[in-house]
PDB file of C-alpha atoms in Angstrom:
ATOM      1  CA  MET A 195      14.690  31.655 -14.223  1.00 49.00           C
ATOM      2  CA  ALA A 196      15.941  30.477 -10.841  1.00 51.00           C
ATOM      3  CA  ALA A 197      16.150  34.000  -9.516  1.00 58.00           C
ATOM      4  CA  GLN A 198      12.370  34.422 -10.098  1.00 73.00           C
ATOM      5  CA  ILE A 199      11.552  31.760  -7.551  1.00 79.00           C
ATOM      6  CA  SER A 200      11.035  33.282  -4.142  1.00 85.00           C
ATOM      7  CA  PRO A 201      12.523  31.640  -1.018  1.00 86.00           C
ATOM      8  CA  THR A 202       9.115  30.516   0.241  1.00 88.00           C
ATOM      9  CA  ASP A 203       8.330  28.910  -3.103  1.00 89.00           C
ATOM     10  CA  GLN A 204      11.727  27.238  -3.025  1.00 90.00           C
ATOM     11  CA  ALA A 205      11.018  25.841   0.401  1.00 91.00           C
ATOM     12  CA  LYS A 206       7.675  24.580  -0.817  1.00 91.00           C
ATOM     13  CA  LEU A 207       9.307  23.044  -3.894  1.00 92.00           C
ATOM     14  CA  GLN A 208      11.858  21.291  -1.739  1.00 93.00           C
ATOM     15  CA  MET A 209       9.102  20.000   0.575  1.00 93.00           C
ATOM     16  CA  MET A 210       7.233  18.674  -2.431  1.00 93.00           C
ATOM     17  CA  GLN A 211      10.340  16.938  -3.640  1.00 93.00           C
ATOM     18  CA  GLU A 212      10.941  15.376  -0.241  1.00 93.00           C
ATOM     19  CA  MET A 213       7.318  14.168  -0.075  1.00 93.00           C
ATOM     20  CA  GLU A 214       7.739  12.616  -3.472  1.00 92.00           C
ATOM     21  CA  ILE A 215      10.844  10.762  -2.482  1.00 92.00           C
ATOM     22  CA  GLU A 216       9.116   9.582   0.653  1.00 92.00           C
ATOM     23  CA  MET A 217       6.145   8.489  -1.340  1.00 93.00           C
ATOM     24  CA  MET A 218       8.354   6.601  -3.774  1.00 93.00           C
ATOM     25  CA  SER A 219      10.164   4.741  -0.978  1.00 91.00           C
ATOM     26  CA  ASP A 220       6.822   3.915   0.602  1.00 94.00           C
ATOM     27  CA  LEU A 221       5.599   2.568  -2.734  1.00 95.00           C
ATOM     28  CA  TYR A 222       8.775   0.532  -3.043  1.00 95.00           C
ATOM     29  CA  ASN A 223       8.442  -0.976   0.443  1.00 94.00           C
ATOM     30  CA  ARG A 224       4.789  -1.848  -0.125  1.00 95.00           C
ATOM     31  CA  MET A 225       5.601  -3.386  -3.465  1.00 96.00           C
ATOM     32  CA  THR A 226       8.421  -5.462  -1.919  1.00 96.00           C
ATOM     33  CA  ASN A 227       6.057  -6.720   0.792  1.00 95.00           C
ATOM     34  CA  SER A 228       3.328  -7.585  -1.687  1.00 95.00           C
ATOM     35  CA  CYS A 229       5.604  -9.342  -4.147  1.00 96.00           C
ATOM     36  CA  HIS A 230       7.288 -11.305  -1.372  1.00 96.00           C
ATOM     37  CA  LYS A 231       3.932 -12.460  -0.141  1.00 95.00           C
ATOM     38  CA  LYS A 232       2.703 -13.355  -3.606  1.00 96.00           C
ATOM     39  CA  CYS A 233       5.818 -14.911  -5.078  1.00 96.00           C
ATOM     40  CA  ILE A 234       7.906 -16.544  -2.367  1.00 95.00           C
ATOM     41  CA  PRO A 235       6.268 -19.505  -0.661  1.00 95.00           C
ATOM     42  CA  PRO A 236       7.212 -19.760   2.974  1.00 93.00           C
ATOM     43  CA  LYS A 237       9.245 -22.923   2.474  1.00 91.00           C
ATOM     44  CA  TYR A 238      12.867 -22.141   2.458  1.00 93.00           C
ATOM     45  CA  GLY A 239      14.505 -25.314   1.164  1.00 93.00           C
ATOM     46  CA  GLU A 240      17.170 -23.340  -0.556  1.00 92.00           C
ATOM     47  CA  ALA A 241      18.602 -19.847  -0.484  1.00 93.00           C
ATOM     48  CA  ASP A 242      18.537 -19.094  -4.186  1.00 95.00           C
ATOM     49  CA  LEU A 243      15.530 -17.721  -5.989  1.00 95.00           C
ATOM     50  CA  GLY A 244      13.871 -20.398  -8.109  1.00 94.00           C
ATOM     51  CA  LYS A 245      13.132 -19.828 -11.765  1.00 95.00           C
ATOM     52  CA  GLY A 246       9.435 -19.523 -11.150  1.00 95.00           C
ATOM     53  CA  GLU A 247       9.982 -17.195  -8.244  1.00 95.00           C
ATOM     54  CA  SER A 248      12.211 -14.934 -10.301  1.00 96.00           C
ATOM     55  CA  VAL A 249       9.747 -14.734 -13.161  1.00 96.00           C
ATOM     56  CA  CYS A 250       6.958 -14.120 -10.676  1.00 96.00           C
ATOM     57  CA  ILE A 251       8.894 -11.238  -9.134  1.00 96.00           C
ATOM     58  CA  ASP A 252       9.517  -9.632 -12.517  1.00 96.00           C
ATOM     59  CA  ARG A 253       5.853  -9.798 -13.395  1.00 96.00           C
ATOM     60  CA  CYS A 254       4.814  -8.723  -9.961  1.00 96.00           C
ATOM     61  CA  VAL A 255       6.916  -5.531 -10.135  1.00 96.00           C
ATOM     62  CA  ALA A 256       5.609  -4.734 -13.653  1.00 95.00           C
ATOM     63  CA  LYS A 257       2.045  -5.406 -12.641  1.00 94.00           C
ATOM     64  CA  TYR A 258       2.267  -3.486  -9.392  1.00 96.00           C
ATOM     65  CA  LEU A 259       3.620  -0.380 -11.113  1.00 94.00           C
ATOM     66  CA  ASP A 260       1.049  -0.739 -13.929  1.00 94.00           C
ATOM     67  CA  ILE A 261      -1.818  -0.851 -11.441  1.00 93.00           C
ATOM     68  CA  HIS A 262      -0.281   2.013  -9.494  1.00 93.00           C
ATOM     69  CA  GLU A 263      -0.294   4.137 -12.684  1.00 92.00           C
ATOM     70  CA  ARG A 264      -3.867   3.102 -13.614  1.00 93.00           C
ATOM     71  CA  ILE A 265      -5.222   3.881 -10.222  1.00 93.00           C
ATOM     72  CA  GLY A 266      -3.418   7.201 -10.221  1.00 92.00           C
ATOM     73  CA  LYS A 267      -4.972   8.166 -13.550  1.00 93.00           C
ATOM     74  CA  LYS A 268      -8.423   7.151 -12.452  1.00 92.00           C
ATOM     75  CA  LEU A 269      -8.056   8.915  -9.148  1.00 91.00           C
ATOM     76  CA  THR A 270      -7.026  12.186 -10.815  1.00 93.00           C
ATOM     77  CA  ALA A 271      -9.885  11.867 -13.324  1.00 94.00           C
ATOM     78  CA  MET A 272     -12.361  11.287 -10.509  1.00 93.00           C
ATOM     79  CA  SER A 273     -11.096  14.126  -8.375  1.00 92.00           C
ATOM     80  CA  MET A 274     -11.224  16.442 -11.366  1.00 92.00           C
ATOM     81  CA  GLN A 275     -14.762  15.422 -12.069  1.00 91.00           C
ATOM     82  CA  ASP A 276     -15.587  15.979  -8.441  1.00 90.00           C
ATOM     83  CA  GLU A 277     -14.097  19.407  -8.525  1.00 90.00           C
ATOM     84  CA  ASP A 278     -16.091  20.296 -11.619  1.00 91.00           C
ATOM     85  CA  LEU A 279     -19.253  19.108  -9.976  1.00 91.00           C
ATOM     86  CA  MET A 280     -18.564  21.107  -6.891  1.00 90.00           C
ATOM     87  CA  LYS A 281     -17.924  24.203  -8.972  1.00 91.00           C
ATOM     88  CA  LYS A 282     -21.211  23.679 -10.851  1.00 90.00           C
ATOM     89  CA  MET A 283     -23.116  23.226  -7.572  1.00 90.00           C
ATOM     90  CA  ALA A 284     -21.585  26.332  -6.122  1.00 89.00           C
ATOM     91  CA  GLY A 285     -22.565  28.222  -9.333  1.00 86.00           C
ATOM     92  CA  GLU A 286     -26.179  27.035  -9.179  1.00 81.00           C
ATOM     93  CA  GLN A 287     -26.640  28.030  -5.599  1.00 75.00           C
ATOM     94  CA  LYS A 288     -25.873  31.653  -6.343  1.00 58.00           C
TER      95      LYS A 288
ATOM     96  CA  MET B1389      38.072  10.275  21.228  1.00 51.00           C
ATOM     97  CA  THR B1390      37.866   8.001  18.207  1.00 54.00           C
ATOM     98  CA  THR B1391      34.085   7.766  18.584  1.00 56.00           C
ATOM     99  CA  GLN B1392      33.909  11.541  18.567  1.00 57.00           C
ATOM    100  CA  VAL B1393      35.681  11.671  15.221  1.00 58.00           C
ATOM    101  CA  ALA B1394      33.548   8.864  13.840  1.00 62.00           C
ATOM    102  CA  LEU B1395      30.367  10.579  14.959  1.00 67.00           C
ATOM    103  CA  ASP B1396      31.430  13.871  13.443  1.00 67.00           C
ATOM    104  CA  SER B1397      32.053  12.272  10.062  1.00 68.00           C
ATOM    105  CA  LEU B1398      28.596  10.655  10.044  1.00 74.00           C
ATOM    106  CA  ASP B1399      26.449  12.819   7.835  1.00 84.00           C
ATOM    107  CA  LYS B1400      22.695  12.783   7.294  1.00 84.00           C
ATOM    108  CA  ASP B1401      22.860  10.322   4.400  1.00 85.00           C
ATOM    109  CA  GLN B1402      24.961   7.814   6.356  1.00 88.00           C
ATOM    110  CA  MET B1403      22.560   8.040   9.290  1.00 89.00           C
ATOM    111  CA  LYS B1404      19.684   7.394   6.936  1.00 87.00           C
ATOM    112  CA  THR B1405      21.468   4.380   5.426  1.00 88.00           C
ATOM    113  CA  PHE B1406      22.165   3.053   8.903  1.00 90.00           C
ATOM    114  CA  GLN B1407      18.508   3.551   9.875  1.00 90.00           C
ATOM    115  CA  ASP B1408      17.378   1.715   6.728  1.00 88.00           C
ATOM    116  CA  PHE B1409      19.723  -1.099   7.519  1.00 90.00           C
ATOM    117  CA  LEU B1410      18.366  -1.466  11.041  1.00 92.00           C
ATOM    118  CA  MET B1411      14.791  -1.350   9.777  1.00 91.00           C
ATOM    119  CA  SER B1412      15.382  -4.040   7.182  1.00 90.00           C
ATOM    120  CA  TYR B1413      17.170  -6.151   9.770  1.00 93.00           C
ATOM    121  CA  ASN B1414      14.103  -6.056  12.000  1.00 94.00           C
ATOM    122  CA  LYS B1415      11.756  -6.703   9.152  1.00 93.00           C
ATOM    123  CA  LEU B1416      13.868  -9.653   7.967  1.00 93.00           C
ATOM    124  CA  SER B1417      13.804 -11.167  11.478  1.00 94.00           C
ATOM    125  CA  GLU B1418      10.036 -10.792  11.638  1.00 94.00           C
ATOM    126  CA  ILE B1419       9.389 -12.299   8.231  1.00 94.00           C
ATOM    127  CA  CYS B1420      11.711 -15.266   8.678  1.00 95.00           C
ATOM    128  CA  PHE B1421      10.593 -15.915  12.236  1.00 94.00           C
ATOM    129  CA  MET B1422       6.976 -15.961  11.120  1.00 94.00           C
ATOM    130  CA  ASP B1423       7.659 -18.243   8.149  1.00 94.00           C
ATOM    131  CA  CYS B1424      10.116 -20.649   9.754  1.00 94.00           C
ATOM    132  CA  ILE B1425       9.477 -21.027  13.448  1.00 92.00           C
ATOM    133  CA  ARG B1426       6.467 -23.171  14.244  1.00 91.00           C
ATOM    134  CA  ASP B1427       7.466 -25.381  17.156  1.00 92.00           C
ATOM    135  CA  PHE B1428       7.141 -23.932  20.638  1.00 92.00           C
ATOM    136  CA  THR B1429       7.360 -27.171  22.627  1.00 92.00           C
ATOM    137  CA  THR B1430      11.061 -26.426  23.231  1.00 91.00           C
ATOM    138  CA  ARG B1431      13.118 -23.313  23.541  1.00 90.00           C
ATOM    139  CA  LYS B1432      15.894 -24.744  21.458  1.00 93.00           C
ATOM    140  CA  VAL B1433      16.122 -23.691  17.785  1.00 93.00           C
ATOM    141  CA  HIS B1434      15.860 -26.797  15.563  1.00 92.00           C
ATOM    142  CA  SER B1435      18.544 -27.259  12.932  1.00 94.00           C
ATOM    143  CA  ASP B1436      15.858 -27.144  10.187  1.00 93.00           C
ATOM    144  CA  GLU B1437      14.453 -23.982  11.733  1.00 94.00           C
ATOM    145  CA  GLU B1438      17.893 -22.415  11.592  1.00 94.00           C
ATOM    146  CA  ARG B1439      18.459 -23.553   8.037  1.00 94.00           C
ATOM    147  CA  CYS B1440      15.020 -22.244   7.014  1.00 95.00           C
ATOM    148  CA  SER B1441      15.672 -18.845   8.643  1.00 95.00           C
ATOM    149  CA  LEU B1442      19.094 -18.421   7.033  1.00 95.00           C
ATOM    150  CA  ASN B1443      17.784 -19.496   3.624  1.00 96.00           C
ATOM    151  CA  CYS B1444      14.864 -17.119   4.184  1.00 95.00           C
ATOM    152  CA  MET B1445      17.243 -14.231   4.825  1.00 94.00           C
ATOM    153  CA  GLU B1446      19.412 -14.962   1.793  1.00 95.00           C
ATOM    154  CA  LYS B1447      16.433 -15.405  -0.480  1.00 96.00           C
ATOM    155  CA  TYR B1448      14.863 -12.224   0.762  1.00 95.00           C
ATOM    156  CA  LEU B1449      18.017 -10.259   0.001  1.00 95.00           C
ATOM    157  CA  LYS B1450      18.234 -11.782  -3.510  1.00 96.00           C
ATOM    158  CA  MET B1451      14.572 -10.921  -4.029  1.00 96.00           C
ATOM    159  CA  ASN B1452      15.200  -7.350  -2.941  1.00 95.00           C
ATOM    160  CA  GLN B1453      18.097  -7.054  -5.360  1.00 96.00           C
ATOM    161  CA  ARG B1454      15.951  -8.294  -8.232  1.00 96.00           C
ATOM    162  CA  ILE B1455      13.041  -6.012  -7.357  1.00 97.00           C
ATOM    163  CA  SER B1456      15.292  -2.985  -7.161  1.00 96.00           C
ATOM    164  CA  GLN B1457      16.792  -3.867 -10.577  1.00 96.00           C
ATOM    165  CA  ARG B1458      13.368  -4.114 -12.148  1.00 96.00           C
ATOM    166  CA  PHE B1459      12.154  -0.990 -10.398  1.00 96.00           C
ATOM    167  CA  GLN B1460      15.128   0.991 -11.707  1.00 95.00           C
ATOM    168  CA  GLU B1461      14.424  -0.240 -15.233  1.00 95.00           C
ATOM    169  CA  PHE B1462      10.806   0.918 -15.013  1.00 93.00           C
ATOM    170  CA  GLN B1463      11.889   4.213 -13.564  1.00 91.00           C
ATOM    171  CA  MET B1464      14.301   4.745 -16.490  1.00 93.00           C
ATOM    172  CA  ILE B1465      11.582   4.004 -19.015  1.00 92.00           C
ATOM    173  CA  ALA B1466       9.147   6.296 -17.261  1.00 89.00           C
ATOM    174  CA  ASN B1467      11.785   9.038 -17.243  1.00 90.00           C
ATOM    175  CA  GLU B1468      12.444   8.600 -20.931  1.00 93.00           C
ATOM    176  CA  ASN B1469       8.749   8.781 -21.668  1.00 91.00           C
ATOM    177  CA  ALA B1470       8.332  11.911 -19.615  1.00 91.00           C
ATOM    178  CA  MET B1471      11.297  13.528 -21.434  1.00 92.00           C
ATOM    179  CA  ALA B1472       9.859  12.531 -24.812  1.00 93.00           C
ATOM    180  CA  MET B1473       6.501  13.994 -23.830  1.00 90.00           C
ATOM    181  CA  ALA B1474       8.079  17.225 -22.663  1.00 91.00           C
ATOM    182  CA  GLN B1475      10.012  17.584 -25.916  1.00 90.00           C
ATOM    183  CA  LYS B1476       6.862  16.855 -27.919  1.00 88.00           C
ATOM    184  CA  THR B1477       4.804  19.454 -26.123  1.00 86.00           C
ATOM    185  CA  GLY B1478       7.682  21.905 -26.239  1.00 80.00           C
ATOM    186  CA  LYS B1479       7.830  21.673 -30.002  1.00 67.00           C
ATOM    187  CA  MET B1480       4.062  22.193 -30.445  1.00 60.00           C
TER     188      MET B1480
END
């Protein structure tokens, strides 16, 4: 199996993997920023996370990833629809 | 001489970790400065400003820890689901 992959393909595959890792860490950073903004009020009376803050963070992470997935699904569906439409248009013009 | 050896032993991963550390240090300073420092009538840092900043830092680190835990849990579930899907489609 592995021998069938050409070096150029392998390089591409590696680049894709690196892009995915970068994307994941970007997602993580954005999520951290958002959940900090939404859950931690800028009053720092104590250094520990409060109960409400902790619960808020848990829900924030769950919700953020949920929305990320939903938007991803919709985005793929829309771009696929777009592609179909473009193909149809190109077919009609001939 | 010792620095030479230390530099040689630094690999790419360690450099990345160091870079991440510096970045989060800067971000932490920015966040806690913005949230805690409001008085610019004096150049001295108030004791409550210092307390606020230090609490801010500690809380932020704890928040980061929690977020990373939760994130890993979700990642694991997503992985399991993907594996299950792959097995299902493989059987069909």
